[in-house]
mmCIF file of C-alpha atoms in Angstrom:
data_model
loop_
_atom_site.group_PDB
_atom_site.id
_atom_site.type_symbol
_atom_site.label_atom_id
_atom_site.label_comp_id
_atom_site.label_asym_id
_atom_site.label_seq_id
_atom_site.Cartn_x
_atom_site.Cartn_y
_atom_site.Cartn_z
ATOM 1 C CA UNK P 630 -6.318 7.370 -16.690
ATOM 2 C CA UNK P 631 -6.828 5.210 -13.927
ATOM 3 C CA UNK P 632 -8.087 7.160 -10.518
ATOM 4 C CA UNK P 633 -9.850 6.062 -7.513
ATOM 5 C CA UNK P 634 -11.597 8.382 -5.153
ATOM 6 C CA UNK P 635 -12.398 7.664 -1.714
ATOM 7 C CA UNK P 636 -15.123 9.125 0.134
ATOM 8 C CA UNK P 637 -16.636 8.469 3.872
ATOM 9 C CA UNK P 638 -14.223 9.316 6.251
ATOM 10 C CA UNK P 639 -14.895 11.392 9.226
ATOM 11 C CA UNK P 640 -15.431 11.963 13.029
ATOM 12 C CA UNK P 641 -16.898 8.862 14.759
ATOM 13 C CA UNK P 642 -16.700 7.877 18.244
ATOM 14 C CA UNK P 643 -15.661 5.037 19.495
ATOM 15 C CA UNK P 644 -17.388 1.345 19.209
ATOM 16 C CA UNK P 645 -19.741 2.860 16.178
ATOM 17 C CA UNK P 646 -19.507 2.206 12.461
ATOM 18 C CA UNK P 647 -18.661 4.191 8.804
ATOM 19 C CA UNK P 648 -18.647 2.381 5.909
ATOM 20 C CA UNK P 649 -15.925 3.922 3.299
ATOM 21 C CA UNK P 650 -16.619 4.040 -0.362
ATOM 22 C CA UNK P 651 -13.839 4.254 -3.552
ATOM 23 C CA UNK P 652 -15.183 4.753 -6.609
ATOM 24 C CA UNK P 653 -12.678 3.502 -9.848
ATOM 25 C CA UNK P 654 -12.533 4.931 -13.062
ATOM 26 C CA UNK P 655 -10.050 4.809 -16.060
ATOM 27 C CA UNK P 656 -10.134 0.762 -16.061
ATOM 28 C CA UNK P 657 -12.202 -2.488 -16.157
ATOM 29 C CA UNK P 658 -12.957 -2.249 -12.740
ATOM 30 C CA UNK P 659 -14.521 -6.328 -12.586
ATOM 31 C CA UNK P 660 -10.843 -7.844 -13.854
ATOM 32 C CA UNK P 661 -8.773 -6.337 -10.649
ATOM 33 C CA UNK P 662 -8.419 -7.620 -7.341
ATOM 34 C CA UNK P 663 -8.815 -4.216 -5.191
ATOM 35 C CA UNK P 664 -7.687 -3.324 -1.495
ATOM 36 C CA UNK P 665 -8.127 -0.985 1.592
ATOM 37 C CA UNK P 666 -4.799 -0.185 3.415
ATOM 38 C CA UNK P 667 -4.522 2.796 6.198
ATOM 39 C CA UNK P 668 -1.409 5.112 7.339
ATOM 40 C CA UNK P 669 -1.938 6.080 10.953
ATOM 41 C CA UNK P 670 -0.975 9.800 11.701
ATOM 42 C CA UNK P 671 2.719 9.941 10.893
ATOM 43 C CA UNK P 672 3.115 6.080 11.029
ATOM 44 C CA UNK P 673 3.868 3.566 8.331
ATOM 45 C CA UNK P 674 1.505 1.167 5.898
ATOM 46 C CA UNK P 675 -0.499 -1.374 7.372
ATOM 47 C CA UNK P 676 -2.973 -3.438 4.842
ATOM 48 C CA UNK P 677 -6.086 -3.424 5.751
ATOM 49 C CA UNK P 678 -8.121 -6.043 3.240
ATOM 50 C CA UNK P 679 -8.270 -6.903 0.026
ATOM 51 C CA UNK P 680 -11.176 -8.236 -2.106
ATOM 52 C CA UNK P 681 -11.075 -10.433 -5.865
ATOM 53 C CA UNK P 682 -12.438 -9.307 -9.405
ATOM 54 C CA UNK P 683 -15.576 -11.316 -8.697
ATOM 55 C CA UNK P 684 -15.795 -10.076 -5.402
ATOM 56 C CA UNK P 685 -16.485 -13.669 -4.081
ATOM 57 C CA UNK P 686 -13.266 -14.198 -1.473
ATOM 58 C CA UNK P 687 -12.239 -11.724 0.900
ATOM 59 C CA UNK P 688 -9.242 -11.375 3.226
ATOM 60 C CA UNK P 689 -7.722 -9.654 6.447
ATOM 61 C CA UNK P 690 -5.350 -9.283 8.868
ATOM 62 C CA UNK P 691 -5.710 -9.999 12.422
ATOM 63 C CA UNK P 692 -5.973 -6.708 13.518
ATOM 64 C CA UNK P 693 -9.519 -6.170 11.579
ATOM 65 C CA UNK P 694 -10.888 -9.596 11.115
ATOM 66 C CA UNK P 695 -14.410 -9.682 12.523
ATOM 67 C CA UNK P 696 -15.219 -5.969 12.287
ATOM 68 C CA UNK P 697 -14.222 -4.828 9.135
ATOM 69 C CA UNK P 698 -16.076 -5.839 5.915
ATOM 70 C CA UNK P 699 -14.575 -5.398 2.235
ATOM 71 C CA UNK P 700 -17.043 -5.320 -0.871
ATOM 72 C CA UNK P 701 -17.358 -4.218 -3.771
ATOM 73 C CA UNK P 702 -19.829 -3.256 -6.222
ATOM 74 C CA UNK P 703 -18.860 -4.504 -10.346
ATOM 75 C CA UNK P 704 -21.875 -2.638 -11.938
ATOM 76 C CA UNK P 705 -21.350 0.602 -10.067
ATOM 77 C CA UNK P 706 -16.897 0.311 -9.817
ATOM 78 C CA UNK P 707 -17.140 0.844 -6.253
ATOM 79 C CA UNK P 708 -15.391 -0.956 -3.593
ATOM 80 C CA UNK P 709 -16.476 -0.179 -0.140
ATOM 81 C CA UNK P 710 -14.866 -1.134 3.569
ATOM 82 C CA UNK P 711 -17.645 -1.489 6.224
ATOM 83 C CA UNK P 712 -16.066 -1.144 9.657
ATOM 84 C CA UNK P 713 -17.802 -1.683 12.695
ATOM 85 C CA UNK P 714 -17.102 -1.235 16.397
ATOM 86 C CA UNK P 715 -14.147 1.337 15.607
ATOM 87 C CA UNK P 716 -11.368 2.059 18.094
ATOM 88 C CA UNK P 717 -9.253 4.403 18.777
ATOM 89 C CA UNK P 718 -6.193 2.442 16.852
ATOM 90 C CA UNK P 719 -8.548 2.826 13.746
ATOM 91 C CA UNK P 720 -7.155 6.288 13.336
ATOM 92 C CA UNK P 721 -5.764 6.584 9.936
ATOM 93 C CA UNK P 722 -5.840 7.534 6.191
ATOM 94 C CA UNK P 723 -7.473 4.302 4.885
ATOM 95 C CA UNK P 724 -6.199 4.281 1.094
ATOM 96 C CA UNK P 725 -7.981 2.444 -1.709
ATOM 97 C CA UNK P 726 -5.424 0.346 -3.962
ATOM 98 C CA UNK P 727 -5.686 -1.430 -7.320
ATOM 99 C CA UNK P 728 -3.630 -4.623 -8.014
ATOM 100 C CA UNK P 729 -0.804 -4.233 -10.972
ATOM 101 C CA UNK P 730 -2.131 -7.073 -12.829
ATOM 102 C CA UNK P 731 -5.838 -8.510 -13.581
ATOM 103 C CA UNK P 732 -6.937 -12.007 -12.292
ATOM 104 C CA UNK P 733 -4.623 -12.573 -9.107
ATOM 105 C CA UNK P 734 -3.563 -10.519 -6.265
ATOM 106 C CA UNK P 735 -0.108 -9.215 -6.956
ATOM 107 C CA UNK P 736 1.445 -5.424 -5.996
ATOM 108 C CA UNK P 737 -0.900 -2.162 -5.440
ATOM 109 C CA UNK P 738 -0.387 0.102 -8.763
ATOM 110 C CA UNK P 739 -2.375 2.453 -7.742
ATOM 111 C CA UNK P 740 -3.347 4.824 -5.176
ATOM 112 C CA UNK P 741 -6.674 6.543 -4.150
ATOM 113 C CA UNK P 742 -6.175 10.434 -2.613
ATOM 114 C CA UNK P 743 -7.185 8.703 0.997
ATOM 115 C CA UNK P 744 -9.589 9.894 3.324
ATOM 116 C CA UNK P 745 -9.211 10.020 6.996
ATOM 117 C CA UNK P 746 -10.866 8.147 9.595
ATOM 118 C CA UNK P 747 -10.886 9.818 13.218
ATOM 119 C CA UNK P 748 -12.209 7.458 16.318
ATOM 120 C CA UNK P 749 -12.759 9.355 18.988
ATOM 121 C CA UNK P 750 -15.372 10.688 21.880
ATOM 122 C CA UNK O 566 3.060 -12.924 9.130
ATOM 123 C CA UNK O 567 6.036 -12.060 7.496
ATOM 124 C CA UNK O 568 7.901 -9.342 9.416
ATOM 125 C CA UNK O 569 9.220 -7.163 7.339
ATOM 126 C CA UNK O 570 12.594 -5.640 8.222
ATOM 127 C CA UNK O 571 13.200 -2.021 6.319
ATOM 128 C CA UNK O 572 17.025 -0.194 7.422
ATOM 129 C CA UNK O 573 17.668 2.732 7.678
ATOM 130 C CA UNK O 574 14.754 4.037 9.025
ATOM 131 C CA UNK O 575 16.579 7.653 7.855
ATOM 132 C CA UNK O 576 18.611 8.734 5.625
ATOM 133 C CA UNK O 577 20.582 11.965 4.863
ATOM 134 C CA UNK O 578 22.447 12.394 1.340
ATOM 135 C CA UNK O 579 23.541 14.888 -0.829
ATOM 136 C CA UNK O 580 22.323 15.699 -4.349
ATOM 137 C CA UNK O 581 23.681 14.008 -6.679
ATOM 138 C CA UNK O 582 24.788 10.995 -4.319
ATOM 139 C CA UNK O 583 23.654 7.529 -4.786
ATOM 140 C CA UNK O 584 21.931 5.868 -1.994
ATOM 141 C CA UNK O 585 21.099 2.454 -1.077
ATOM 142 C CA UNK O 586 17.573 1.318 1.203
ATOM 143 C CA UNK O 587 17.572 -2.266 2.767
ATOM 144 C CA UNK O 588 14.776 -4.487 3.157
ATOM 145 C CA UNK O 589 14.657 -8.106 4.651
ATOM 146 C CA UNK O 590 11.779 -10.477 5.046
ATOM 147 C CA UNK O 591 11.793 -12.677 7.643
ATOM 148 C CA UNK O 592 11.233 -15.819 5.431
ATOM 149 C CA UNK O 593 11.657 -16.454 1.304
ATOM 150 C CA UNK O 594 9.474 -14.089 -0.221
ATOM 151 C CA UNK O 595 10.247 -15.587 -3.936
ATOM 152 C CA UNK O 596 11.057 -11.775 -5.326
ATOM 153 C CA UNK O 597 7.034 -10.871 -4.656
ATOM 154 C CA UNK O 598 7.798 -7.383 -3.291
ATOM 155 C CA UNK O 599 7.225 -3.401 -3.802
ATOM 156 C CA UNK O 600 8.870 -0.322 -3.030
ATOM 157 C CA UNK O 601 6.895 2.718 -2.764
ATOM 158 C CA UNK O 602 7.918 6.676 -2.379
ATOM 159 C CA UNK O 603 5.259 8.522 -0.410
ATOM 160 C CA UNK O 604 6.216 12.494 -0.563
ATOM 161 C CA UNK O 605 4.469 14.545 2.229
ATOM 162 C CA UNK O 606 0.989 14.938 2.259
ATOM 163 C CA UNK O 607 0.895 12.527 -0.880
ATOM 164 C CA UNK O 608 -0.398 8.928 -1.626
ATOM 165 C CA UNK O 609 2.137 6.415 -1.837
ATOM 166 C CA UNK O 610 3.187 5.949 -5.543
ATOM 167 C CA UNK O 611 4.383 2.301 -6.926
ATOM 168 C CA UNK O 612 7.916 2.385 -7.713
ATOM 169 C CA UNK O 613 9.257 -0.896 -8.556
ATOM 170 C CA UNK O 614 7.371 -4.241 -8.551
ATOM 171 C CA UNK O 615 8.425 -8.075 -8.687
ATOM 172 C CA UNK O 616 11.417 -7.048 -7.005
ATOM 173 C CA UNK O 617 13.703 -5.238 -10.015
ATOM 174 C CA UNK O 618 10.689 -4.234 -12.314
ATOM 175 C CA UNK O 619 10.757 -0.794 -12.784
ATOM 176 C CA UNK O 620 6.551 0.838 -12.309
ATOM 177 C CA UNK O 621 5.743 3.069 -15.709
ATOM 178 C CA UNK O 622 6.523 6.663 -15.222
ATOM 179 C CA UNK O 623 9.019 5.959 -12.704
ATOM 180 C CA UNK O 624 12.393 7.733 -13.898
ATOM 181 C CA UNK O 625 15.383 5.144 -14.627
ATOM 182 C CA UNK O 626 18.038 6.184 -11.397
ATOM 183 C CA UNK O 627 15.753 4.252 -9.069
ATOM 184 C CA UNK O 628 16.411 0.264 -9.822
ATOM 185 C CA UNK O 629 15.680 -2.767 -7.178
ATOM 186 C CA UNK O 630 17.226 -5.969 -6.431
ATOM 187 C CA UNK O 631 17.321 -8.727 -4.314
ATOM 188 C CA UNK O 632 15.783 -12.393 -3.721
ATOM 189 C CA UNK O 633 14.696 -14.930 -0.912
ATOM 190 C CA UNK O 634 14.986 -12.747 1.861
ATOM 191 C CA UNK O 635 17.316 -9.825 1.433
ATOM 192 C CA UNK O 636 16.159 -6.871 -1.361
ATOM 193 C CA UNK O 637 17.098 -3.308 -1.953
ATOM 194 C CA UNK O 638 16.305 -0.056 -3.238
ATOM 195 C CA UNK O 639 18.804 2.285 -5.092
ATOM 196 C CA UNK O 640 18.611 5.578 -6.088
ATOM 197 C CA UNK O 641 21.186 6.898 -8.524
ATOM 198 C CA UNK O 642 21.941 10.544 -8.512
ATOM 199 C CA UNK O 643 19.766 11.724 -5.603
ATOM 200 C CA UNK O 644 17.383 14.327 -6.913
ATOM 201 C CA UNK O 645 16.082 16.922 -4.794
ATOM 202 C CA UNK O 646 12.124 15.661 -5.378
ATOM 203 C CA UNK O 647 13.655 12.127 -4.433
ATOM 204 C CA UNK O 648 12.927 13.623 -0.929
ATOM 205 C CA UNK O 649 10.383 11.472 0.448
ATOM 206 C CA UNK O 650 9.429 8.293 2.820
ATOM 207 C CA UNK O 651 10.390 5.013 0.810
ATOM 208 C CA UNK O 652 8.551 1.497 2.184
ATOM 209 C CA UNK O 653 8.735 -2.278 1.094
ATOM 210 C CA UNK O 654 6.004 -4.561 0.944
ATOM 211 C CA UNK O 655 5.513 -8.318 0.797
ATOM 212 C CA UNK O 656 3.118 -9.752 -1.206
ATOM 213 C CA UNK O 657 4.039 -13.061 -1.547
ATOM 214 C CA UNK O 658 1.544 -14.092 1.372
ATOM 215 C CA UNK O 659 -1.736 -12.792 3.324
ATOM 216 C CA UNK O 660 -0.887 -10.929 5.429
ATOM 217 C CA UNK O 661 0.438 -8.422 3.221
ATOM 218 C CA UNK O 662 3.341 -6.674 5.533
ATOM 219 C CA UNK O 663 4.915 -3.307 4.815
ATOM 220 C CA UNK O 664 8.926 -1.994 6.079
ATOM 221 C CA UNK O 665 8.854 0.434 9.123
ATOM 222 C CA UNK O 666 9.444 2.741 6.350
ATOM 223 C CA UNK O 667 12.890 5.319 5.393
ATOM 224 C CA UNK O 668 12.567 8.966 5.738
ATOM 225 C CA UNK O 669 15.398 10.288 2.444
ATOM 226 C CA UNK O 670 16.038 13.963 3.499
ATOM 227 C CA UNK O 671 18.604 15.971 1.695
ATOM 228 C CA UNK O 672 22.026 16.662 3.438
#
């Protein structure tokens, strides 16, 4: 059974850093391409980044480029999201995802439970 | 970016009804797109992928169609744990872009 659980969320205030960790199970965690995408308090889906099976190309939107940092660990099955100089907009359930299908970034299969991110002073 | 356009943004139906969700990108997505149920307090859970491909597990009275720019999301014989938020995604191209999202309620 595949799960992923997410740990590393909390209370931090703004313009300071958490790093997020998501540890896999149930799967060979080095042949998926794996993501971070968050839900804002009663908001919709925005993705956040996503990483490949080696690890060695990463990519963003916009919104995070330059202060958020995915990586991931292939001997340990962790993928982690670094984010520095939080806002206030950072507010959200940041979910862990795993890709559908090995080798290429396609849809996210699976979910992790979340864990919530608050940015405040 | 693709923008992702997801209609109605709620939705009231009876049990038993079917009911249809709209999504359109705002360019030719080539069929690369996912619909997800979130329940509240839940994760999101995959329901169909690729457009039309129904996810494992995922009972047979949901279905998906569409191409280029204009998909959709059915739901045959409302249940009452259909109750839920529905969203699209595009994966054709980075960004990855999600629908504003539907809110199904019962009637």
């Amino acid at each position: 059974e595949v799960q992923l659980v997410e740990t590393g969320g909390g209370l931090v205030q703004p313009g300071r850093s958490l790093k997020l960790s998501c540890v896999a199970s149930g799967f060979t965690f080095n042949n998926y391409w794996m993501s971070w995408t968050r839900q804002a308090p009663g908001k919709g889906l925005e993705w956040v980044a996503s990483i490949t099976n080696s690890g060695g190309s990463t990519y963003y939107p916009d919104s995070v480029k330059g202060r958020f940092t995915i990586s991931r660990d292939n001997a340990q099955n962790t993928l982690y999201l670094q984010m520095n100089s939080l806002r206030s907009e950072d507010t959200a359930t940041y979910y862990c995802t795993r890709d559908g299908l090995p080798g290429y970034p396609n849809w996210f299969a699976y979910w992790g439970q979340g864990t919530l991110v608050t940015v405040s002073s | 970016d693709i923008q992702m356009t997801q209609s109605p943004a709620s939705l009231s139906a009876s049990l038993g009804e079917t009911v249809t969700i709209e999504c359109r990108a705002s360019e030719d997505i080539y069929s690369n797109l996912a619909w997800y149920q979130q329940k509240p307090g839940n994760s999101p859970q995959l329901l169909i992928y690729d457009a039309n491909s129904l996810a494992d597990g995922v009972p047979s009275r949901f279905s998906g169609s569409g191409s280029g720019t204009q998909y959709s999301l059915k739901i045959n014989s409302l249940q009452s744990e259909d109750v839920a938020s529905y969203f699209c995604q595009q994966y054709n191209n980075y960004p990855y872009t999600f629908g504003a999202g539907t809110k199904l309620e019962l009637k």
